[in-house]
Amino acid sequence: MLSGEETAWADVVRGLARRVLGPLAEPVRFAARESAGRGYAYEAKGGVLTVSATDGVSASVALHHYLRERCGLSVGWDTVLPLPLTSLPDAPLREGTPRVREGYYFNFCTFSYTTPYWDWTEWEREIDWMALHGITMPLAVIGHEAALHAAYSVLGLDDDQIRSFLGGPGYLPFQFMGCMDDFAGPLPTSWIEGHRELGARILDRERAFGMTPVLPAFTGHVPREIAAAARAGRRTWQGFETWSLDPSDPLYERIGAEITRAQIKLFGTDHRYAADPFIEMIPIDADPAFPGAVAAATLAGLRAADPEAVWLMQAWPFSYQRDFWTEDRVNAFLDAIPNDQMIVADLWAEHDPLWERFDAFSGKPWLWCSLLNFGGRTDPVAHLPGVPARIDAALTAQSPPTGIGLSMEATRNNPVFFELVTDQIWNAVPDLGAWLDAFVTQRYGGRFTEELRAAWQGLLATVYTADGLRIAPDQFKGVLTAEPSYTRTPTGPLWYDPAELARAWERMIEVAEREPGLVAGPLGHDLAETSIAYMARVADHHYLDVVESAGDPASVARFLRLFEDLDRTLACRPEYTFHAWEARAVSWAAGPADAEILRDNARRIITVWGTSDSPLLDDYAGRHWAGLLGGYYRDRWKLWAEGLNGPEGEPELRERLRERAELFLREGAAPVDPGAVPGDLAVESRRLHTAYADAFEPGQGAR
C-alpha cells in the first residue's frame, strides 16, 4: 500500500471528501508525495483508499479520478451529495500527472452573471468542484470593492463619493474592468463589509488546497473627482462614459500601488494580478507606443507594492477589436513587458485562437481558455468534436500553453462542454465517443446507461456539433429571449434535424419517468436544457408562422402559448426560475434601501442590462427562466403581435417595449404563491413533449 506522512493540505481535502462521500470518507487516507511537478497516486484495498499527492488540488483530482474510474460516479455542478456509495472498491496503483501546470478558472463577468449573490454555502461547493477538476489558478474578485474603498479613502475621497463610483453590486466586475462606474448604485455599505469577509474566506479555502488565486488590479480607470485634476482621457463602453488616467501621470503608478497595498492588507497575495486596461475600449491615445506606456505604468504600480507581481491579462481585446489591435500593435505592447512578469489568457481559444495569430504571445506564458457562454445565456450548444483537436494542437505547438482554463461569462450551463475541457488538464481525449459514453455513465451513476447514452448521442448529433458556428449573442439567439421587431427576424440557427433532438429529449423523459430519483440531480438539469434547446427552435418556427400568416389570431395564440408552456416546465427546477435569482440578491440586504438596489440590479442585468432607452446590451444576458418566459418575454411578443397589422410601426413598438421594461424593473415578475409546490419535472416534460414533438415536418430545419 501507499504510505507517507500527512501534510498541510490533508485537512482541507479530508473535508472535501466528507462532503462528497459522507461517512464513507472515514477510511480515505491522504499523504504527501515528493515530485518535481504536480502529481498523485492512489490505490484501494480492503475498504481503504490511500491517496498520495504533491498538493491539495492533485489529491482532490485523484479522489475524483478514483470515483469516476472505479465507482462510476462523477461530481458535477448539480450532483446530489453525498454520493450514494456504500463501499470503496479495490483499485490497483494508479498514478497521474497533469498535461499542463495550471488549470485556470473564471472570467470577470462570471462574478456578475452567476456568482454575485452567492453565500459561503455555494462558494464552498464551487471551490470543491474546482479542486476535483484540477483548477489551480482561479480568478478571485469577491471583496475587491473593500480594497478600492480603502485605497480611495487614503487618496482623499469620502465614503459617499467612493460608493457612488463603485455603483451597484450586481455590476461590480464591470467596474473592476474599467467599463463603467456610478451606475445602478450606490453600493450598500453592508455589502462592502459582508463581501470583504466572504472574499477572505474564499481565498483562505482556495489557498488551503494549494491554489494560486489571481486578484484584480488597477486598470487606469478613476473617479471623475480624480480625473478632473489629472491627465486623463474620456472613454465609452456600450454607452457608459468613464475616465482613464494617462500613464504619464504619476498618479497612475501611485493609485495602482495604493490599491494593491490595500488588497494585500485585506486579503494577502499570491503575486498574481488580473488587469485589462483595454478590455473592450480603444486606448485613449492612438500612438502605437501608448499601450506599451500603459503596460509599464501598470507593472510599476503593481511592483511598487509587490516586487514579485505578475500581471495576468485577458487577450480578449485583440479579438474583439482586431482592426485596432494589429500584429504590430500587439507585438509592441507585449514586447514592452518582461516575459516573467505577464501571463496571457487566450480567452476564446475554442473559436478564435489568438495564440496562432500572435506567435504564442511573443514568448509570454499563456493559457488556452474556452469561453462558449456569454451573459449566462441558457441555450444548450457547443461544438464538442472540435475541443480535443484544438487543445492538442496548442499542446504540441512550439510554445505550448502553461495552462488550460475555463473563461465562460457564466457557469451552470452546458456542463458537458466544460467537463470535456477540464478533463484535458490531466488526460488527453483521443476518442470523443468513448469519453462521452463515460461521461454519461458517471453523470447518472451507471443507471439506465444504454438509454441515456442513446439520448446523448442524439444531443451530440444536434446541438453539440455546432461546427463552424460563431456562438455569440449577436448571432446565436432565438425569438424566445430576443427583443421583438418589425424590421428584424431574430430566429436562431438550425443546422440539424429537430426530430432527432426530440427523440433524444424523449429518451431522457422515459428515464425520468422510470427513475424519479435521478431527476433531483443532473438528469433534471439536462431535461431542462434539452427542453430549452428544442422549444427555442419550435418558437422560431411558430414565429415564422405568425409572420407568414400576417398575424392570424390562431397562429398568434399558438405562438404565445408556447412561452407559458415552457415557463411551467422550467418552474420545476429552482435554478431555472427568476424568483430564485432575485431572492438570492435580496438576501444580502441590510434594510429596505439595500433591498431596492439589489432587486433593481437582479432585474436589470438580465433584461435591459443598462437603461431601458439604450438598445446596446438589451437581452444580452437573456435567460430561459420561469417567471420571465411566461411573463416579461411573452408580454413583449404580445405587444408585437398586437401591432403587426395595425397603424403602429417600429418607433411605437420600441416605446411600448420600453414601458414594459420599466414595469419589470419596478415590479419584477408576477409573484409566486408561497404555498405552491414545484411541479414534477418528468410529468411536465412529458406534457411539453407530447404537445410539441411533432412541430416540424420530417427533415425540416436541417441546413
XYZ file of C-alpha atoms in Angstrom:
703
model
C 0.000 0.000 0.000
C 0.995 3.622 -0.485
C 2.318 5.323 2.596
C 3.634 8.695 3.630
C 3.220 11.456 6.147
C 0.204 13.726 6.235
C 0.734 17.267 5.043
C -0.764 20.720 5.493
C -3.394 20.276 2.804
C -4.694 16.946 4.143
C -7.320 18.508 6.414
C -8.939 20.580 3.658
C -9.050 17.628 1.242
C -10.446 15.420 4.002
C -13.219 17.982 4.464
C -13.977 17.829 0.743
C -14.064 14.023 0.937
C -16.607 14.190 3.768
C -18.850 16.495 1.747
C -18.614 14.198 -1.281
C -18.728 10.785 0.438
C -20.396 11.383 3.780
C -19.413 8.770 6.430
C -17.662 6.710 3.759
C -14.852 9.312 3.776
C -13.568 7.946 7.091
C -11.324 5.235 5.550
C -9.759 7.624 2.994
C -6.119 8.454 3.764
C -4.112 11.365 2.355
C -0.338 11.697 2.363
C 2.402 13.867 0.870
C 4.169 12.839 -2.321
C 7.542 14.121 -3.487
C 7.725 15.125 -7.147
C 9.236 17.803 -9.364
C 5.766 18.755 -10.601
C 2.149 18.150 -9.694
C 1.043 14.553 -9.449
C -0.758 11.875 -7.478
C -1.017 8.159 -6.850
C -3.924 6.218 -5.404
C -4.767 2.642 -4.557
C -7.578 0.987 -2.633
C -7.587 -2.280 -0.718
C -9.815 -3.768 1.933
C -12.128 -0.777 2.024
C -9.335 1.777 2.497
C -8.449 4.314 -0.193
C -4.961 5.821 0.059
C -4.047 8.929 -1.889
C -0.597 10.472 -2.042
C -0.193 13.774 -3.837
C 2.039 16.796 -4.223
C -0.686 19.264 -3.287
C -4.330 19.534 -2.295
C -5.654 20.020 -5.837
C -3.817 16.941 -7.114
C -5.156 14.933 -4.168
C -8.677 16.101 -4.980
C -8.216 15.159 -8.641
C -7.004 11.733 -7.513
C -10.148 11.267 -5.424
C -12.338 12.302 -8.358
C -10.479 10.023 -10.789
C -10.934 7.119 -8.378
C -14.659 7.827 -8.057
C -15.073 8.045 -11.811
C -12.833 5.167 -12.836
C -13.618 2.674 -10.044
C -17.034 3.722 -8.729
C -18.637 5.039 -11.927
C -19.615 8.346 -10.293
C -18.619 11.920 -11.063
C -19.202 15.157 -9.178
C -20.686 17.906 -11.307
C -22.200 21.294 -10.574
C -25.596 19.701 -9.994
C -24.687 16.319 -8.472
C -26.617 15.474 -5.324
C -24.144 14.985 -2.458
C -23.063 12.946 -0.668
C -22.760 10.324 -3.363
C -24.801 7.108 -2.924
C -21.777 4.879 -2.290
C -21.800 2.161 0.361
C -18.229 0.857 -0.017
C -14.863 1.732 -1.554
C -13.972 -0.897 -4.182
C -10.412 -2.137 -4.518
C -8.206 -0.435 -7.075
C -4.626 -1.159 -8.181
C -1.993 1.548 -8.023
C -2.848 4.412 -10.372
C -0.551 7.385 -10.919
C -1.367 10.654 -12.629
C 0.394 13.807 -13.773
C -1.212 16.813 -15.467
C -0.607 17.767 -19.082
C -0.190 21.430 -18.095
C 0.988 23.209 -14.968
C -2.160 25.243 -14.331
C -5.919 24.955 -14.511
C -7.410 28.451 -14.828
C -10.985 29.366 -13.893
C -13.431 32.253 -14.192
C -13.960 35.399 -16.178
C -14.573 38.768 -14.536
C -18.094 38.603 -15.974
C -18.848 35.331 -14.165
C -18.989 37.311 -10.938
C -21.919 39.337 -12.347
C -23.774 36.689 -14.331
C -23.535 33.671 -11.990
C -21.990 34.277 -8.577
C -22.865 37.855 -7.460
C -25.322 36.809 -4.765
C -23.746 33.545 -3.606
C -23.033 32.962 0.059
C -20.442 30.669 1.638
C -22.550 27.521 1.116
C -22.473 27.993 -2.640
C -18.844 29.072 -2.679
C -17.704 26.078 -0.652
C -19.420 23.767 -3.134
C -17.838 25.671 -6.042
C -14.313 25.507 -4.599
C -14.774 21.756 -4.078
C -15.764 21.455 -7.750
C -12.693 23.449 -8.724
C -10.355 21.208 -6.735
C -11.922 17.985 -8.050
C -11.498 19.266 -11.626
C -7.895 20.394 -11.368
C -8.298 24.162 -11.035
C -5.110 25.667 -9.614
C -5.382 29.331 -10.647
C -8.839 30.836 -10.015
C -9.642 34.475 -10.598
C -10.792 35.839 -7.220
C -12.632 39.175 -7.201
C -15.082 38.812 -4.303
C -14.440 41.637 -1.847
C -12.260 43.746 -4.161
C -14.625 46.661 -3.575
C -13.332 46.784 0.012
C -9.774 47.260 -1.274
C -10.931 50.022 -3.626
C -12.809 51.728 -0.806
C -9.733 51.637 1.417
C -7.410 52.907 -1.317
C -9.617 55.783 -2.449
C -10.165 56.782 1.171
C -6.401 57.212 1.510
C -6.459 59.228 -1.726
C -8.935 61.705 -0.244
C -12.399 60.640 -1.420
C -15.211 60.347 1.101
C -17.496 57.357 1.628
C -20.385 58.711 -0.488
C -18.074 59.520 -3.409
C -16.481 56.070 -3.329
C -19.726 54.099 -3.037
C -21.245 56.166 -5.838
C -18.201 55.484 -8.028
C -18.420 51.757 -7.330
C -22.113 51.597 -8.297
C -24.487 48.654 -7.956
C -23.287 45.315 -6.503
C -24.506 43.302 -9.483
C -22.264 45.304 -11.819
C -19.051 45.398 -9.781
C -16.959 43.204 -12.119
C -17.587 45.640 -14.963
C -16.485 48.420 -12.649
C -13.319 46.459 -11.823
C -12.577 46.068 -15.552
C -12.961 49.814 -16.060
C -16.069 49.581 -18.237
C -18.435 51.645 -16.092
C -18.898 53.497 -12.824
C -21.626 55.260 -10.881
C -24.358 53.000 -12.271
C -27.275 51.198 -10.576
C -25.945 52.072 -7.133
C -24.744 53.375 -4.817
C -23.033 50.347 -3.345
C -24.594 49.497 0.042
C -22.225 49.856 2.998
C -23.339 46.471 4.327
C -22.317 44.836 1.051
C -18.712 46.007 1.377
C -18.206 44.527 4.821
C -20.105 41.300 4.101
C -18.166 40.621 0.937
C -14.834 41.543 2.474
C -15.410 38.702 4.922
C -16.696 36.340 2.228
C -13.763 37.145 -0.091
C -11.245 36.432 2.661
C -12.929 33.107 3.432
C -12.903 32.100 -0.239
C -9.216 32.934 -0.572
C -8.327 31.046 2.612
C -10.013 27.908 1.286
C -8.501 28.188 -2.196
C -5.021 28.653 -0.751
C -5.526 25.732 1.627
C -5.963 23.496 -1.432
C -2.710 24.880 -2.858
C -4.395 27.080 -5.458
C -2.820 30.360 -6.587
C -5.666 32.905 -6.702
C -5.446 35.822 -9.137
C -6.607 39.126 -7.629
C -7.813 42.215 -9.533
C -5.503 45.154 -10.240
C -5.735 48.792 -11.285
C -6.712 49.404 -14.935
C -6.263 53.179 -15.082
C -9.969 53.774 -14.508
C -10.546 56.518 -11.903
C -13.408 58.514 -10.351
C -14.354 61.793 -12.004
C -13.145 63.689 -8.946
C -9.609 62.411 -9.538
C -9.761 62.663 -13.328
C -10.671 66.361 -13.103
C -7.321 67.186 -11.509
C -5.142 64.786 -13.516
C -4.075 63.931 -17.050
C -6.957 61.696 -18.079
C -8.955 60.769 -21.146
C -12.628 60.009 -21.580
C -13.731 56.597 -22.868
C -17.065 54.994 -23.670
C -18.124 51.387 -23.373
C -21.596 50.369 -24.564
C -22.820 53.919 -23.927
C -21.201 54.241 -20.484
C -18.631 57.004 -20.027
C -15.550 56.507 -17.862
C -12.248 58.278 -17.257
C -8.823 56.710 -17.670
C -5.552 58.161 -16.423
C -2.755 58.834 -18.862
C 0.135 56.542 -17.863
C 2.497 59.539 -17.927
C 0.680 60.992 -14.923
C 2.472 59.946 -11.685
C -0.955 59.249 -10.204
C -1.261 56.154 -12.411
C 1.536 54.339 -10.637
C 0.577 55.752 -7.244
C -3.065 54.638 -7.420
C -2.078 51.232 -8.766
C 0.271 50.743 -5.850
C -2.247 52.042 -3.302
C -4.952 49.629 -4.473
C -2.510 46.716 -4.442
C -1.304 47.570 -0.914
C -4.871 47.820 0.352
C -5.694 44.472 -1.214
C -2.624 42.771 0.264
C -3.526 44.137 3.700
C -7.065 42.760 3.453
C -6.529 39.524 1.549
C -2.820 38.698 1.314
C -1.315 37.879 -2.065
C -0.026 35.081 -4.261
C 1.632 37.660 -6.561
C -0.801 37.156 -9.445
C -2.929 40.121 -10.572
C -5.510 40.467 -13.331
C -5.913 43.789 -15.119
C -7.397 44.553 -18.522
C -6.861 48.245 -19.268
C -8.184 47.900 -22.849
C -10.856 45.231 -22.321
C -13.373 46.475 -24.935
C -12.234 50.072 -25.340
C -9.732 51.596 -27.751
C -6.846 53.236 -25.840
C -7.284 56.961 -25.199
C -4.191 57.644 -27.332
C -3.797 56.088 -30.803
C 0.006 56.334 -30.729
C 1.330 52.769 -31.302
C 3.680 53.273 -28.357
C 0.857 54.182 -25.965
C -0.192 50.629 -24.960
C 3.419 49.942 -24.005
C 3.386 53.006 -21.761
C 0.209 51.715 -20.112
C 1.912 48.360 -19.570
C 4.933 49.988 -17.964
C 2.800 52.109 -15.605
C 0.566 49.159 -14.688
C 3.543 46.973 -13.806
C 5.278 49.799 -11.975
C 2.252 50.299 -9.734
C 1.951 46.599 -9.020
C 5.637 46.118 -8.324
C 5.861 49.172 -6.104
C 3.505 47.332 -3.746
C 4.561 43.753 -4.566
C 8.027 43.273 -6.114
C 7.058 39.730 -7.155
C 3.900 40.788 -9.009
C 2.974 39.002 -12.236
C 0.271 40.533 -14.433
C -2.378 38.263 -15.959
C -4.163 39.841 -18.914
C -7.082 38.550 -20.947
C -6.276 38.688 -24.684
C -9.913 39.464 -25.451
C -9.259 42.986 -26.865
C -7.070 41.502 -29.598
C -10.083 39.519 -30.814
C -12.910 41.936 -30.014
C -11.238 44.954 -31.662
C -8.935 43.271 -34.113
C -8.993 46.186 -36.544
C -7.164 48.309 -33.982
C -5.019 45.552 -32.479
C -2.882 44.798 -35.490
C 0.001 42.362 -35.233
C 2.478 45.243 -34.938
C 0.494 46.908 -32.130
C 0.072 43.689 -30.173
C 3.730 42.751 -30.514
C 4.848 46.240 -29.470
C 2.635 46.002 -26.398
C 3.820 42.511 -25.447
C 7.467 43.327 -26.082
C 7.228 46.164 -23.555
C 6.658 43.631 -20.750
C 9.298 41.183 -19.453
C 8.241 37.609 -20.151
C 8.421 36.609 -16.493
C 6.063 39.421 -15.467
C 2.993 38.587 -17.581
C 0.624 35.695 -18.280
C -1.760 35.954 -21.242
C -5.166 34.247 -21.181
C -6.291 33.320 -24.716
C -9.912 33.723 -23.748
C -11.876 32.272 -26.717
C -9.391 29.710 -27.972
C -12.044 27.157 -28.909
C -13.313 29.579 -31.550
C -10.756 32.326 -32.165
C -7.320 31.048 -31.073
C -5.154 34.155 -30.863
C -2.044 32.193 -29.957
C -1.817 31.138 -33.601
C -2.189 34.711 -34.842
C 0.331 36.275 -32.439
C 3.060 33.629 -32.337
C 2.114 32.311 -28.890
C 2.182 35.840 -27.471
C 5.855 36.603 -28.044
C 7.202 34.158 -25.501
C 4.857 35.030 -22.628
C 3.415 32.159 -20.600
C -0.140 31.738 -21.831
C -3.359 29.891 -21.037
C -5.603 28.079 -23.518
C -9.110 29.070 -22.381
C -12.614 28.193 -23.506
C -15.335 30.832 -23.344
C -18.520 29.460 -25.003
C -21.033 31.216 -22.732
C -21.863 34.904 -22.994
C -24.002 36.622 -20.388
C -25.306 33.458 -18.765
C -27.462 32.534 -21.722
C -29.127 29.170 -21.213
C -29.005 27.885 -24.797
C -27.576 24.344 -24.931
C -24.967 24.493 -27.688
C -21.300 23.762 -28.368
C -19.023 22.124 -30.889
C -17.707 19.233 -28.821
C -15.764 17.446 -31.597
C -13.527 20.464 -32.100
C -12.360 20.825 -28.496
C -9.818 17.968 -28.165
C -8.242 18.812 -31.510
C -7.892 22.497 -30.585
C -6.271 21.671 -27.259
C -3.959 19.036 -28.749
C -2.827 21.493 -31.441
C -1.919 24.026 -28.754
C -0.123 21.497 -26.549
C 2.009 20.219 -29.435
C 2.920 23.711 -30.672
C 6.436 25.069 -30.395
C 5.382 27.317 -27.484
C 2.571 25.393 -25.753
C 0.312 26.868 -23.068
C 1.247 26.568 -19.433
C -2.373 26.010 -18.538
C -5.875 25.132 -19.727
C -8.802 27.128 -18.429
C -12.486 27.932 -18.407
C -13.248 31.598 -19.046
C -17.014 31.461 -19.533
C -19.008 34.559 -18.668
C -21.352 32.336 -16.650
C -21.316 28.800 -15.276
C -24.035 26.201 -14.700
C -24.761 25.806 -18.421
C -23.654 23.185 -20.959
C -21.752 21.167 -18.330
C -20.694 18.574 -20.909
C -18.552 21.165 -22.699
C -16.814 22.439 -19.585
C -16.253 18.924 -18.224
C -14.642 17.997 -21.546
C -12.225 20.924 -21.260
C -11.258 20.379 -17.604
C -10.683 16.667 -18.222
C -7.892 17.614 -20.588
C -5.932 19.383 -17.873
C -4.924 15.863 -16.782
C -5.829 13.489 -19.622
C -5.933 13.508 -23.405
C -9.230 12.660 -25.129
C -8.331 10.658 -28.239
C -11.869 9.300 -28.730
C -14.765 11.692 -28.105
C -17.340 8.910 -28.392
C -15.689 6.869 -25.651
C -15.302 9.967 -23.499
C -18.981 10.849 -23.907
C -20.061 7.300 -23.002
C -18.003 7.515 -19.807
C -19.343 10.991 -19.056
C -22.934 9.736 -19.300
C -22.262 6.650 -17.172
C -20.594 8.664 -14.419
C -23.048 11.575 -14.548
C -26.015 9.346 -13.768
C -24.255 6.772 -11.600
C -24.467 3.944 -14.114
C -28.265 3.817 -14.152
C -30.136 3.426 -17.452
C -26.799 3.717 -19.223
C -27.948 2.371 -22.595
C -30.947 4.694 -22.819
C -29.069 7.770 -21.626
C -26.111 7.142 -23.897
C -28.522 6.972 -26.817
C -30.046 10.282 -25.698
C -26.650 11.919 -25.529
C -25.660 10.592 -28.922
C -28.735 12.450 -30.164
C -27.573 15.621 -28.428
C -24.099 15.212 -29.901
C -25.569 14.832 -33.381
C -27.616 18.022 -32.986
C -26.892 20.867 -30.564
C -23.407 19.693 -29.622
C -21.941 19.532 -33.116
C -22.193 23.219 -33.988
C -19.345 23.098 -36.465
C -18.332 26.474 -37.881
C -20.907 28.479 -35.937
C -19.919 31.619 -34.064
C -21.730 31.033 -30.790
C -22.281 34.577 -29.527
C -25.363 36.635 -28.565
C -25.216 38.882 -31.623
C -25.661 35.877 -33.921
C -26.885 32.983 -31.817
C -30.254 33.674 -30.278
C -33.842 32.790 -30.990
C -37.097 34.646 -30.588
C -37.823 33.441 -27.045
C -35.405 35.917 -25.451
C -34.993 38.356 -28.358
C -36.466 41.840 -28.402
C -39.399 41.912 -30.855
C -39.054 43.950 -34.017
C -40.882 44.559 -37.280
C -37.602 45.059 -39.142
C -35.503 42.120 -37.873
C -36.088 38.375 -37.912
C -34.435 37.129 -34.701
C -34.612 33.382 -35.290
C -31.705 31.199 -34.226
C -29.619 28.953 -36.477
C -30.883 25.432 -37.136
C -28.208 23.156 -38.591
C -29.731 19.815 -37.604
C -32.946 17.832 -37.894
C -35.055 18.868 -34.871
C -36.807 15.484 -34.916
C -33.525 13.896 -33.818
C -33.335 16.310 -30.893
C -36.953 15.489 -29.994
C -36.051 11.781 -29.884
C -33.103 12.454 -27.569
C -35.368 14.503 -25.323
C -37.970 11.724 -25.190
C -35.335 9.163 -24.163
C -34.431 11.371 -21.206
C -38.095 11.766 -20.286
C -38.592 7.999 -20.360
C -35.720 7.512 -17.903
C -37.058 10.295 -15.669
C -40.452 8.580 -15.573
C -38.897 5.243 -14.645
C -36.355 6.616 -12.134
C -37.716 9.761 -10.423
C -34.740 9.858 -8.054
C -32.425 10.856 -10.896
C -34.448 13.975 -11.664
C -33.303 15.742 -8.494
C -29.744 15.716 -9.825
C -28.079 16.067 -13.213
C -30.902 14.434 -15.163
C -33.258 17.225 -14.092
C -30.798 19.842 -15.293
C -30.320 18.008 -18.580
C -34.063 17.651 -19.090
C -34.477 21.397 -18.619
C -31.639 22.226 -21.003
C -32.909 19.845 -23.662
C -36.428 21.231 -23.412
C -34.994 24.727 -23.928
C -32.980 23.573 -26.936
C -35.989 22.061 -28.657
C -38.615 24.606 -27.648
C -36.433 27.530 -28.714
C -36.482 26.206 -32.257
C -40.232 25.499 -32.077
C -40.714 29.108 -31.000
C -38.726 30.293 -34.017
C -40.919 28.083 -36.218
C -44.182 29.386 -34.719
C -42.935 32.967 -35.009
C -42.387 32.492 -38.745
C -45.911 31.068 -38.996
C -47.255 34.258 -37.415
C -45.283 36.415 -39.836
C -46.291 34.375 -42.885
C -49.952 34.360 -41.823
C -49.878 38.144 -41.313
C -50.858 37.814 -37.661
C -53.563 35.184 -37.908
C -55.132 35.039 -34.384
C -54.816 31.262 -34.140
C -51.117 31.423 -35.060
C -50.530 34.204 -32.551
C -52.295 32.267 -29.786
C -50.245 29.145 -30.540
C -47.025 31.180 -30.509
C -47.773 32.891 -27.171
C -48.981 29.695 -25.516
C -45.561 28.165 -26.075
C -43.992 30.723 -23.694
C -46.446 29.741 -20.954
C -45.924 26.017 -21.506
C -42.130 26.201 -21.302
C -42.347 28.526 -18.283
C -44.468 25.952 -16.450
C -41.931 23.194 -17.140
C -38.873 25.187 -16.106
C -40.592 26.245 -12.871
C -39.926 22.689 -11.655
C -36.192 23.477 -11.293
C -35.328 26.388 -8.947
C -32.165 27.292 -10.877
C -34.355 27.968 -13.911
C -36.560 30.479 -12.112
C -36.227 34.240 -11.954
C -37.578 34.309 -8.406
C -34.655 32.231 -7.085
C -32.203 34.708 -8.642
C -33.971 37.739 -7.163
C -34.399 36.127 -3.756
C -30.679 35.420 -3.527
C -29.929 39.032 -4.402
C -32.260 40.421 -1.744
C -30.842 38.033 0.871
C -27.829 40.373 1.078
C -29.934 43.419 2.007
C -29.440 45.011 5.412
C -32.590 47.119 5.043
C -35.213 48.426 2.579
C -32.797 50.758 0.753
C -30.332 47.914 0.145
C -33.158 45.641 -0.995
C -34.305 48.206 -3.546
C -30.842 48.423 -5.103
C -30.354 44.662 -5.094
C -33.736 43.976 -6.704
C -33.021 46.552 -9.379
C -29.621 45.036 -10.174
C -31.003 41.492 -10.329
C -33.833 42.525 -12.665
C -31.862 44.944 -14.797
C -28.818 42.920 -15.828
C -30.826 40.005 -17.268
C -33.221 42.240 -19.232
C -32.300 45.751 -20.406
C -28.812 45.413 -18.852
C -28.279 49.184 -18.809
C -31.146 51.629 -19.216
C -34.473 50.913 -20.878
C -33.844 53.504 -23.586
C -30.489 52.034 -24.678
C -30.561 49.048 -27.051
C -26.821 48.329 -26.826
C -26.940 45.442 -24.342
C -30.675 44.742 -24.193
C -31.295 40.994 -23.679
C -27.555 40.254 -23.755
C -27.962 38.034 -20.705
C -31.283 36.568 -21.873
C -32.315 33.629 -19.694
C -34.869 30.945 -20.415
C -36.289 31.169 -16.895
C -39.694 30.628 -15.396
C -41.095 33.996 -14.399
C -39.549 35.604 -17.467
C -40.803 33.380 -20.284
C -44.465 33.353 -19.279
C -44.405 36.993 -18.229
C -41.851 39.503 -19.477
C -40.893 37.769 -22.736
C -44.436 36.683 -23.595
C -45.775 40.167 -22.923
C -43.255 41.726 -25.282
C -44.235 39.416 -28.132
C -47.901 40.037 -27.389
C -47.259 43.768 -27.865
C -45.513 42.968 -31.138
C -48.419 40.813 -32.349
C -50.983 43.487 -31.457
C -49.268 45.980 -33.748
C -48.454 43.555 -36.545
C -51.339 44.681 -38.758
C -52.142 47.988 -37.136
C -51.084 51.539 -37.821
C -48.216 51.334 -35.343
C -44.673 50.969 -36.630
C -41.238 50.280 -35.206
C -40.969 53.536 -33.185
C -44.295 52.888 -31.467
C -43.294 49.303 -30.703
C -39.980 50.496 -29.253
C -41.815 52.817 -26.883
C -44.272 50.136 -25.756
C -41.403 47.725 -25.140
C -39.573 50.394 -23.158
C -42.639 50.875 -20.979
C -42.868 47.108 -20.410
C -39.203 47.025 -19.418
C -39.693 49.852 -16.955
C -42.652 47.995 -15.440
C -40.482 44.907 -14.970
C -37.706 46.948 -13.343
C -40.250 48.403 -10.902
C -42.299 45.308 -10.141
C -40.333 42.272 -11.294
C -42.075 39.059 -12.278
C -45.552 38.088 -11.158
C -45.380 36.770 -7.568
C -45.386 33.048 -6.930
C -47.832 31.587 -4.421
C -45.634 30.975 -1.353
C -47.534 27.791 -0.656
C -47.147 26.424 -4.171
C -45.198 23.188 -4.586
C -42.946 22.907 -7.671
C -44.348 20.605 -10.306
C -42.980 17.206 -11.278
C -40.383 17.768 -13.991
C -40.887 14.350 -15.574
C -44.643 14.918 -15.807
C -44.261 18.445 -17.158
C -41.572 17.385 -19.647
C -43.829 14.633 -20.980
C -46.699 17.105 -21.327
C -44.467 19.508 -23.225
C -43.023 16.811 -25.468
C -46.472 15.444 -26.303
C -47.686 18.900 -27.280
C -44.699 19.912 -29.429
C -42.703 16.869 -30.594
C -44.439 16.938 -33.991
C -43.995 20.668 -34.580
C -41.703 20.086 -37.554
C -42.196 18.205 -40.764
C -39.773 15.272 -41.262
C -36.361 16.611 -42.214
C -37.438 20.215 -41.753
C -34.855 22.637 -40.493
C -31.564 20.857 -41.150
C -29.374 23.012 -43.321
